[in-house]
CSV table of C-alpha atoms and ligand atoms in Angstrom, one decimal:
chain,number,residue,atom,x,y,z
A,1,UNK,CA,0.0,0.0,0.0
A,2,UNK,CA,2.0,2.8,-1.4
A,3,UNK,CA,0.2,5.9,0.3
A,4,UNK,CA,0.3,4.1,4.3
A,5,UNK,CA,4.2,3.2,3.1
A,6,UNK,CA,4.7,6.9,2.3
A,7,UNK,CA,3.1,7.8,5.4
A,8,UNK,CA,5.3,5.7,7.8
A,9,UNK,CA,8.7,7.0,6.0
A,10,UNK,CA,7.3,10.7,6.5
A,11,UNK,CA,6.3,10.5,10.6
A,12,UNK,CA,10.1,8.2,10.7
A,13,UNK,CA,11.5,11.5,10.2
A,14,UNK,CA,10.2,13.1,13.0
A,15,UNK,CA,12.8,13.2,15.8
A,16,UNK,CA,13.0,9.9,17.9
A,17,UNK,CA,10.6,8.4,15.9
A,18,UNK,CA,12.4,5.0,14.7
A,19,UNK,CA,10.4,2.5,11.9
A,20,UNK,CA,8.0,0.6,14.8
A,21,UNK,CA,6.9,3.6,16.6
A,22,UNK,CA,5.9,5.2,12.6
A,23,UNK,CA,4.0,2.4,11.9
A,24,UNK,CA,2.2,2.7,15.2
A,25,UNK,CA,1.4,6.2,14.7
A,26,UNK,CA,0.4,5.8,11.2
A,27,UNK,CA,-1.6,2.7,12.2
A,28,UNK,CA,-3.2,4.6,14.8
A,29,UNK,CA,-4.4,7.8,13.3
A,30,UNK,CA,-5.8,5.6,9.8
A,31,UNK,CA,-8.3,3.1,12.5
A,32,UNK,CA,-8.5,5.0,15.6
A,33,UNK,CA,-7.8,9.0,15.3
A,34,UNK,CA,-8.7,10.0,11.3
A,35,UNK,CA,-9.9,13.5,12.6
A,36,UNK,CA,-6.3,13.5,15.0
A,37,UNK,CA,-4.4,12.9,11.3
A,38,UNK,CA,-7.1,15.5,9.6
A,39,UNK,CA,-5.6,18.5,12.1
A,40,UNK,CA,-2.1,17.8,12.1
A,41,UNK,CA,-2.0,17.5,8.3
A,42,UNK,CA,-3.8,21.3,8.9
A,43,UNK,CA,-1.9,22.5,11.3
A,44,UNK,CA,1.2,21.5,9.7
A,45,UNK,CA,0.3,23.5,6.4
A,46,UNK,CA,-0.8,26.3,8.4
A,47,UNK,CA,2.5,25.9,10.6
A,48,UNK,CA,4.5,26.1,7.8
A,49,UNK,CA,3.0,29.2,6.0
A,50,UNK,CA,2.5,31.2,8.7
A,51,UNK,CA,5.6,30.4,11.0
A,52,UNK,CA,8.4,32.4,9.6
A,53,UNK,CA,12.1,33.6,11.5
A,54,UNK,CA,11.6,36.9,13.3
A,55,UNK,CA,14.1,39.5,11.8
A,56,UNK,CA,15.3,40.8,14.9
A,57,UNK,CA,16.0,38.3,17.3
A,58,UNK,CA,15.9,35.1,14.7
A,59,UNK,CA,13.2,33.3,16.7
A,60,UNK,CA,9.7,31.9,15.6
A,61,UNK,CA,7.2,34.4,14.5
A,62,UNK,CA,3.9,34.8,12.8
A,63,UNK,CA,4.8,38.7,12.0
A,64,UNK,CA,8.0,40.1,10.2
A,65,UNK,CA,8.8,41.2,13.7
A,66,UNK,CA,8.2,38.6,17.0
A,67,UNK,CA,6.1,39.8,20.0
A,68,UNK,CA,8.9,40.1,22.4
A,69,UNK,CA,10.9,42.5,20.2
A,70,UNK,CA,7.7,44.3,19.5
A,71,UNK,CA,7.2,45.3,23.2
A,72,UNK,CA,8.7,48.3,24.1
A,73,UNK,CA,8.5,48.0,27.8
A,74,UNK,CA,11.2,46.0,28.1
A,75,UNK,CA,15.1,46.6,28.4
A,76,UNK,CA,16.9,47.9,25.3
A,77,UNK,CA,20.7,47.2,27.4
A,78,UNK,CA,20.1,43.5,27.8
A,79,UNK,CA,20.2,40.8,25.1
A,80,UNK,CA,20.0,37.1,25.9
A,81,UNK,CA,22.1,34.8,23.4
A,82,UNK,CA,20.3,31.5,23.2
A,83,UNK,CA,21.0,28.5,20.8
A,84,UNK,CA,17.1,27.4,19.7
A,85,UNK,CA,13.8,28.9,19.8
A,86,UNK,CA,13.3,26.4,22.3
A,87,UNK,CA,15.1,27.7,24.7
A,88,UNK,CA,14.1,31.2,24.0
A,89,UNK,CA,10.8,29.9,25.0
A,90,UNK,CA,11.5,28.3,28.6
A,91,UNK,CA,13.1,31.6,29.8
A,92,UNK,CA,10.4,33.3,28.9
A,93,UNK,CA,8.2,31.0,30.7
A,94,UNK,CA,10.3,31.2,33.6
A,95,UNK,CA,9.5,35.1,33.4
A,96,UNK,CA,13.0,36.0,34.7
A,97,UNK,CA,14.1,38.1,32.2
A,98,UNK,CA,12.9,41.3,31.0
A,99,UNK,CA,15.5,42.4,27.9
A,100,UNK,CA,15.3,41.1,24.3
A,101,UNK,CA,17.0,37.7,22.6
A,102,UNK,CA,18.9,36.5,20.1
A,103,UNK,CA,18.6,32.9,18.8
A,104,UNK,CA,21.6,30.8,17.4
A,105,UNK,CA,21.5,28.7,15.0
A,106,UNK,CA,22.2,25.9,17.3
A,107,UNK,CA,26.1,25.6,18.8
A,108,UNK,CA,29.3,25.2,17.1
A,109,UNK,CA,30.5,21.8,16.8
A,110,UNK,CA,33.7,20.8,15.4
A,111,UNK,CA,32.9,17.0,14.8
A,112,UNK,CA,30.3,18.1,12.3
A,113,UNK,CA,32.0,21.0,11.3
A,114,UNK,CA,30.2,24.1,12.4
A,115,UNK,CA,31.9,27.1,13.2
A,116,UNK,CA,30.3,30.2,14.5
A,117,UNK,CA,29.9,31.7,11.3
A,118,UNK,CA,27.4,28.8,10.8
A,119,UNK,CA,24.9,30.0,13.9
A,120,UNK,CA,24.9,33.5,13.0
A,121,UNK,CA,27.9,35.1,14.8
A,122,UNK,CA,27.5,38.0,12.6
A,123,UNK,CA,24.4,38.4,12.7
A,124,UNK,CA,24.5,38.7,16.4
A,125,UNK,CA,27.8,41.4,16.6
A,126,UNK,CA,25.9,43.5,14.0
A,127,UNK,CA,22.5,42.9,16.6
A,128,UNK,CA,24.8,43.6,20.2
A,129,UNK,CA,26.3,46.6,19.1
A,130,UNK,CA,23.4,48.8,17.9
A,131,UNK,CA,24.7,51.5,20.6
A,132,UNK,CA,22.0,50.5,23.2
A,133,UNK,CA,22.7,46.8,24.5
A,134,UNK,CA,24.9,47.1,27.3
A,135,UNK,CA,25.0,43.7,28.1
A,136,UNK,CA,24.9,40.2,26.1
A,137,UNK,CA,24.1,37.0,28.3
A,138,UNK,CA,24.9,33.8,27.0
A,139,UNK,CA,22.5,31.7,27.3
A,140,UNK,CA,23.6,28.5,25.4
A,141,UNK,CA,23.8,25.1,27.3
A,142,UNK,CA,26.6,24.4,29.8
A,143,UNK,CA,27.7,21.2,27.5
A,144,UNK,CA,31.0,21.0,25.7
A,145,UNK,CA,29.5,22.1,22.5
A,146,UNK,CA,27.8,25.0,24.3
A,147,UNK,CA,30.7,26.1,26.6
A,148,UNK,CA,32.5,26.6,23.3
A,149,UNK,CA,30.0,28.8,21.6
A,150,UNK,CA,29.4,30.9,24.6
A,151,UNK,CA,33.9,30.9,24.5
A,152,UNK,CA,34.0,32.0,20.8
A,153,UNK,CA,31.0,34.5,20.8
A,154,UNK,CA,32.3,36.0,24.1
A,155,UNK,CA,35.6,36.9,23.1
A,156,UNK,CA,34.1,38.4,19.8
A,157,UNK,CA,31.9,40.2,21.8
A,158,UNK,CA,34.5,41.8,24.4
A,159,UNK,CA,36.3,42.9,21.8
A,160,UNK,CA,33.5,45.1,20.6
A,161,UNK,CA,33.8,46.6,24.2
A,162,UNK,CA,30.4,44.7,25.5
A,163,UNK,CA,29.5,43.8,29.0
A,164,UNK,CA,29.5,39.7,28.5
A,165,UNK,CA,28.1,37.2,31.3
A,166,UNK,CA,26.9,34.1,31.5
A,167,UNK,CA,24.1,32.1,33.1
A,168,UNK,CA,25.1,31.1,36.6
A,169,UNK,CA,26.1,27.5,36.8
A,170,UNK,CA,24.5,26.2,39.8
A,171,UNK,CA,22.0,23.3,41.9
A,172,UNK,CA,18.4,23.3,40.4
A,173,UNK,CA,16.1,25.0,42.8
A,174,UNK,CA,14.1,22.8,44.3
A,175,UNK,CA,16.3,20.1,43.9
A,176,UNK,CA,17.8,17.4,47.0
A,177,UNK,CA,21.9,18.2,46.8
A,178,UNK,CA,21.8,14.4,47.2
A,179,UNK,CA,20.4,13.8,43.3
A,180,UNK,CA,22.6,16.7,41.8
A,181,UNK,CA,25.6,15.3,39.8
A,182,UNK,CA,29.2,16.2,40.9
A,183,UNK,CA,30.0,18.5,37.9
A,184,UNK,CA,27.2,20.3,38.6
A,185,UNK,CA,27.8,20.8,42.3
A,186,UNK,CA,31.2,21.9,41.8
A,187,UNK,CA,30.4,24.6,39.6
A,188,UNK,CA,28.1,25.3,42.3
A,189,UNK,CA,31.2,25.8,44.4
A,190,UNK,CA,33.1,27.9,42.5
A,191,UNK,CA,30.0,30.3,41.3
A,192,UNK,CA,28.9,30.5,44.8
A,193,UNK,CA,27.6,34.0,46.1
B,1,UNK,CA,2.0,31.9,18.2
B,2,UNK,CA,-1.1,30.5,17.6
B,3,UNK,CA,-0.1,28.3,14.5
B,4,UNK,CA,2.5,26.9,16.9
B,5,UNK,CA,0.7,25.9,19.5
B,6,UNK,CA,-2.1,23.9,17.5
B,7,UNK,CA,0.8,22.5,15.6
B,8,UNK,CA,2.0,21.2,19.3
B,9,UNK,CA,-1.2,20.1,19.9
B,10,UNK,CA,-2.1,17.7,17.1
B,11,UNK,CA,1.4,16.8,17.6
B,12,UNK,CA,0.1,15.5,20.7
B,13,UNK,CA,-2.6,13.2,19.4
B,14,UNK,CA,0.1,10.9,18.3
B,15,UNK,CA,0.8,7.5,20.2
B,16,UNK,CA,3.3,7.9,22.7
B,17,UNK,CA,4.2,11.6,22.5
B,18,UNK,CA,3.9,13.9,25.3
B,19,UNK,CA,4.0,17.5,25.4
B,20,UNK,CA,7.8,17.7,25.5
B,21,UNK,CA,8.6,15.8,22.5
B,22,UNK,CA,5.5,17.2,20.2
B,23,UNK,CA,7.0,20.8,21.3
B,24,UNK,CA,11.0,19.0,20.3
B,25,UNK,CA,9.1,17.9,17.1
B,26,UNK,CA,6.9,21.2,16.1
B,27,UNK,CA,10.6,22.9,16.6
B,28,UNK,CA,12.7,20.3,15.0
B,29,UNK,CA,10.0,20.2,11.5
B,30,UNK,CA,10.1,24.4,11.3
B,31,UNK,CA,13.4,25.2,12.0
B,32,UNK,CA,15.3,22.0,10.3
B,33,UNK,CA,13.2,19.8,8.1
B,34,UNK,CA,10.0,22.1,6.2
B,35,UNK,CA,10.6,19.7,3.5
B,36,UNK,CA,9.9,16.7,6.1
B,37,UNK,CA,7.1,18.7,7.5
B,38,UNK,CA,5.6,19.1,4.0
B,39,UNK,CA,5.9,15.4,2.9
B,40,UNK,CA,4.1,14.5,6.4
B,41,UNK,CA,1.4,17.1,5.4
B,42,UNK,CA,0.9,15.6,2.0
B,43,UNK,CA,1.9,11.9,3.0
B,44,UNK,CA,-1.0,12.2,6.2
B,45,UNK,CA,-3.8,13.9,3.4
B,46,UNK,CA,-3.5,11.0,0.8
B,47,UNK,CA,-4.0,8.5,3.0
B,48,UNK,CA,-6.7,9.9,4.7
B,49,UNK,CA,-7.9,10.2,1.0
B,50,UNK,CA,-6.8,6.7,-0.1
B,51,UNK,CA,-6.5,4.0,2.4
B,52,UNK,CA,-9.5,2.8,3.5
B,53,UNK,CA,-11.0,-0.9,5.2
B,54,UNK,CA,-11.0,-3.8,2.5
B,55,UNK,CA,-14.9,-4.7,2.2
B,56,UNK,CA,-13.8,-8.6,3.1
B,57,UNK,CA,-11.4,-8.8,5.4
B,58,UNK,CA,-11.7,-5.1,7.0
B,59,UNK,CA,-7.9,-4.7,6.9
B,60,UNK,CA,-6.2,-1.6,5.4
B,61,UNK,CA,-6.9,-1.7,1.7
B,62,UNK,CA,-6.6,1.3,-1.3
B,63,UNK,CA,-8.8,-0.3,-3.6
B,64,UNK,CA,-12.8,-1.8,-1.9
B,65,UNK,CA,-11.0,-5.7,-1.7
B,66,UNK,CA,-7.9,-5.7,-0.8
B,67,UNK,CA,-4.6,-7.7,-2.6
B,68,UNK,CA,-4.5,-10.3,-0.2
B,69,UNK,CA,-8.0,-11.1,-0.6
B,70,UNK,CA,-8.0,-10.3,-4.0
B,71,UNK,CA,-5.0,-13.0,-4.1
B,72,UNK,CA,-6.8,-16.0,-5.6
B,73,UNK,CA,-3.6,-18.9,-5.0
B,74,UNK,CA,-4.1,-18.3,-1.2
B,75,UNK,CA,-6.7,-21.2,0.6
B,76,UNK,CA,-10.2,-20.7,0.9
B,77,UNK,CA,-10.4,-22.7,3.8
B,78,UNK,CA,-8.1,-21.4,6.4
B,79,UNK,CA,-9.0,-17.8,7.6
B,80,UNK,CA,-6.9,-15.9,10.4
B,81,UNK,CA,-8.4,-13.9,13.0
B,82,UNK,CA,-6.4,-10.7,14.0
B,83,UNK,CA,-6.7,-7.9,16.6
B,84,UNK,CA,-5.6,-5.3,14.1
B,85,UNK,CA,-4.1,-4.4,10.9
B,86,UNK,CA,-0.7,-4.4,12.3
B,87,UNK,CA,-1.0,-8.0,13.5
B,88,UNK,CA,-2.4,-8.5,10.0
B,89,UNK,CA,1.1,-7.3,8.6
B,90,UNK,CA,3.3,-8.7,10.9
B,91,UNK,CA,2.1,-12.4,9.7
B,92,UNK,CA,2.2,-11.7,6.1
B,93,UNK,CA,5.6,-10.8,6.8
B,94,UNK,CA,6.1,-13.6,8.3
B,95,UNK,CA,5.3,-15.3,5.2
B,96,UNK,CA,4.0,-18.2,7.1
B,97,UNK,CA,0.4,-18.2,6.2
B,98,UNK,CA,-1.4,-18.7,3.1
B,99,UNK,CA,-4.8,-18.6,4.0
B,100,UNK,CA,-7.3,-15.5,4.4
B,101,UNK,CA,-8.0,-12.8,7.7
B,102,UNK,CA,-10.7,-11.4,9.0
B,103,UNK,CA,-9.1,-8.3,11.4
B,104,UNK,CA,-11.0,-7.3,14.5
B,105,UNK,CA,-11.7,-3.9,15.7
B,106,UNK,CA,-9.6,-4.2,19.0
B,107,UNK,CA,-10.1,-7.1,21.3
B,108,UNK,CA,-12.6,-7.3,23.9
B,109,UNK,CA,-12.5,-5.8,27.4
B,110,UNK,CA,-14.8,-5.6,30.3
B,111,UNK,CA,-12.9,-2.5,31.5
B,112,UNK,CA,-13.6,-0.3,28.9
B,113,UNK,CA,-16.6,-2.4,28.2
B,114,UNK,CA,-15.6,-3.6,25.1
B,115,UNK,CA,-17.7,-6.9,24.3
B,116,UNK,CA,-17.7,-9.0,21.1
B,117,UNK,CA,-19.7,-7.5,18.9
B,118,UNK,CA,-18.1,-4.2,19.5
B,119,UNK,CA,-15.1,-5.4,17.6
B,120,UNK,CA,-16.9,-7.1,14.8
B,121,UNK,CA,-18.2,-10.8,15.6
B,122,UNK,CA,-21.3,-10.5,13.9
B,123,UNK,CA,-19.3,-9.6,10.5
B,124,UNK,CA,-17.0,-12.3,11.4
B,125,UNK,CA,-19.5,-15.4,11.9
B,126,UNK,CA,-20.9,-14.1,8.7
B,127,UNK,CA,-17.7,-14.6,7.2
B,128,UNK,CA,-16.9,-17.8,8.7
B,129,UNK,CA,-20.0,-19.0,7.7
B,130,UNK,CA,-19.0,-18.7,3.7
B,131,UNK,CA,-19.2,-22.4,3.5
B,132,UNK,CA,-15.6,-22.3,2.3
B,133,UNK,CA,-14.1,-21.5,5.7
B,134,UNK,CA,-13.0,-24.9,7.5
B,135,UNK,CA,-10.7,-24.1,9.9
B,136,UNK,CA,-10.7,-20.4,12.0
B,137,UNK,CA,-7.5,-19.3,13.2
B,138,UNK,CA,-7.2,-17.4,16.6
B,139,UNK,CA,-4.5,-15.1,16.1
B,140,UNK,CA,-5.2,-13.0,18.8
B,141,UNK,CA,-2.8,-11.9,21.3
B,142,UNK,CA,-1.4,-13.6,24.1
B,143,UNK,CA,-2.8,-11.2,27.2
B,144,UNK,CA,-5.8,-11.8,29.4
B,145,UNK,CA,-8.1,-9.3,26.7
B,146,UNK,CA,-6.5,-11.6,23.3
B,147,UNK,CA,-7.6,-14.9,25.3
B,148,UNK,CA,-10.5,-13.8,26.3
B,149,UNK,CA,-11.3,-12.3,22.7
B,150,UNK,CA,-10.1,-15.9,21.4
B,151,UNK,CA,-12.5,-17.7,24.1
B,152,UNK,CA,-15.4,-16.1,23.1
B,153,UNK,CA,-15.2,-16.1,19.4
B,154,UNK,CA,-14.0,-19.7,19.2
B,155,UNK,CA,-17.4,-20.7,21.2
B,156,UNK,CA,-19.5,-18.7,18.9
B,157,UNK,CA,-17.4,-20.2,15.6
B,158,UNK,CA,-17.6,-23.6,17.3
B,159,UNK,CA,-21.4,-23.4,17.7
B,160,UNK,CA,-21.5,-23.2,14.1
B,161,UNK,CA,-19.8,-26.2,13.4
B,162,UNK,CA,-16.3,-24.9,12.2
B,163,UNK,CA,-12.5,-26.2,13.2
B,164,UNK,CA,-11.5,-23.3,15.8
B,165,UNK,CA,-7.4,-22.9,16.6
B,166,UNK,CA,-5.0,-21.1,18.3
B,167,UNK,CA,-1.4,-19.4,17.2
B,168,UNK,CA,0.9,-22.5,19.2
B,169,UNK,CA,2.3,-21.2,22.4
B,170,UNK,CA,5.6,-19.9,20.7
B,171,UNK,CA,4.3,-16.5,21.0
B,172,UNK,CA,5.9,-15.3,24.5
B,173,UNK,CA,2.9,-15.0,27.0
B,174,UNK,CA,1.7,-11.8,27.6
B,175,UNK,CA,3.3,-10.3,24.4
B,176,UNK,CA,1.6,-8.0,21.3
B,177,UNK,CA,1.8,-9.9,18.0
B,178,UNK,CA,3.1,-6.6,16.8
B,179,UNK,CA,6.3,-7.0,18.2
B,180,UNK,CA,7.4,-11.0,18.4
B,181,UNK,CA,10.1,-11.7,15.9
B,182,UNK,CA,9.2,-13.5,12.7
B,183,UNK,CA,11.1,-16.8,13.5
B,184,UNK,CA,8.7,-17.3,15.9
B,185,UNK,CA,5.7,-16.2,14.6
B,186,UNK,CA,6.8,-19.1,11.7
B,187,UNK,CA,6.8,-21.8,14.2
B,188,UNK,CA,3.7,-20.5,16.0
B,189,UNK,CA,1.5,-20.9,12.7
B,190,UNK,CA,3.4,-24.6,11.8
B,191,UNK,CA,2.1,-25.4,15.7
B,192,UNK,CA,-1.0,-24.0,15.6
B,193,UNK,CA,-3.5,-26.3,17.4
C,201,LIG,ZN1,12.0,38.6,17.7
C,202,LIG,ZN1,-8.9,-7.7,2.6
């Protein structure tokens, strides 16, 4: 059956998605949940028209410019480097932070060969130094891949005479110092207050 | 975003997806694969449009009968009775079986008050009934709802006369036909009894 065929190899290439769990899916929406398959197929189409890169801070947007750098309430002095609209999203749920973003495109990685070029380093120094951000935060994970990025774009960014911090390394709040790995309660050590 | 979020949400209608990965997936399929977010749009609309339940067997088909009941070499006499389409593939896969299926809608279950004619009996000791039919084939699974599925059918078939079996117990107990290996499944039809 060359259209469920087609289906399964489409959903495999959704992230984590390997050949049993497509053909459960497909399986699934064809006998149990045909409205279910009826709206993603819309909202993919819509997705995909309407979602387009916001030109100021790169992040997902519906308008040529996103909500967040359309509101003016917020502080012109502080922009938050992050590596995926993703993660621009969970700070702003956390509703810490009250200055404008930038979003990478990803993290460099030298094993597959991306430099920072390749996330939009420009981009970002022509963005930071627009005469009113005081202050770029890196964001970007505290991996090896994202210690690097947050390396590389912070030296770049120094030299254009910008304040440059980074996230504070530390134990999750909330969280028993029992469960927290070592790394992390080292760094938690070393940033301490 | 409002295209966003309903994207996340259908996202979410899929089998074993919670909100975390449909939001990884809505991100990954706009910011690194449109093209794989297009070919699921078009793949999930065509076979919504195309694949639809064979008349005879009530298995996936794209045309009203089906190929493998359209397959005239295959015996009359022997029909297989499945939970699903799925279980329906696995066997032909298995290429152990040369007889005919009737698939089920489910199997039954007194907890979500699923009986046998909810999943089709009726339909099935029609089918049976074809005068052709000599021998039924429980291929149902291996949990308390499969065994109790293949109880109650087999007494109904029975009543009417016909050879009733069982897949042979090669099938691991309290296993999904779905997902036992095709060796097996080989030796389960040759030990059918
Ligand atoms: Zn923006
Ligand atoms: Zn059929």
């Amino acid at each position: 059956m060359a259209a469920l065929d087609q289906l399964i190899d489409a959903l495999r290439r959704l992230p984590g998605v390997g050949p049993k769990s497509a053909q459960r899916m497909a399986y699934h929406l064809l006998l149990n949940d045909r409205s279910g398959a009826q709206a993603l197929a819309a909202t993919l189409s819509q997705a995909l028209s309407r979602v387009q890169t916001c030109a100021r801070c790169h992040g997902f947007s519906e308008d040529p410019v996103c909500g967040v750098c359309s509101d003016t309430r917020r502080d012109p002095g502080l922009l938050a480097v992050v590596e995926s609209p993703a993660d621009q999203a969970v700070i702003e749920r956390s509703g810490s932070y009250k200055g404008y973003y930038f979003v990478l495109g990803g993290r460099v990685s030298p094993i597959e060969g991306r430099g920072p070029r390749d996330i939009g380093a420009e981009a970002l120094l022509h963005r930071a130094t627009d005469g009113q951000v005081r202050e770029v935060i890196l964001a970007t994970s505290f991996t090896a891949e994202g210690e690097a990025t947050a390396y590389l774009l912070g030296e770049a960014l120094k030299a254009q005479g910008l304040l440059v911090t980074r996230l504070a390394r530390g134990v999750p709040v909330g969280s028993e110092l029992e469960f927290v790995d070592l790394g992390t309660l080292a760094h938690a050590f070393a940033d301490r207050r």
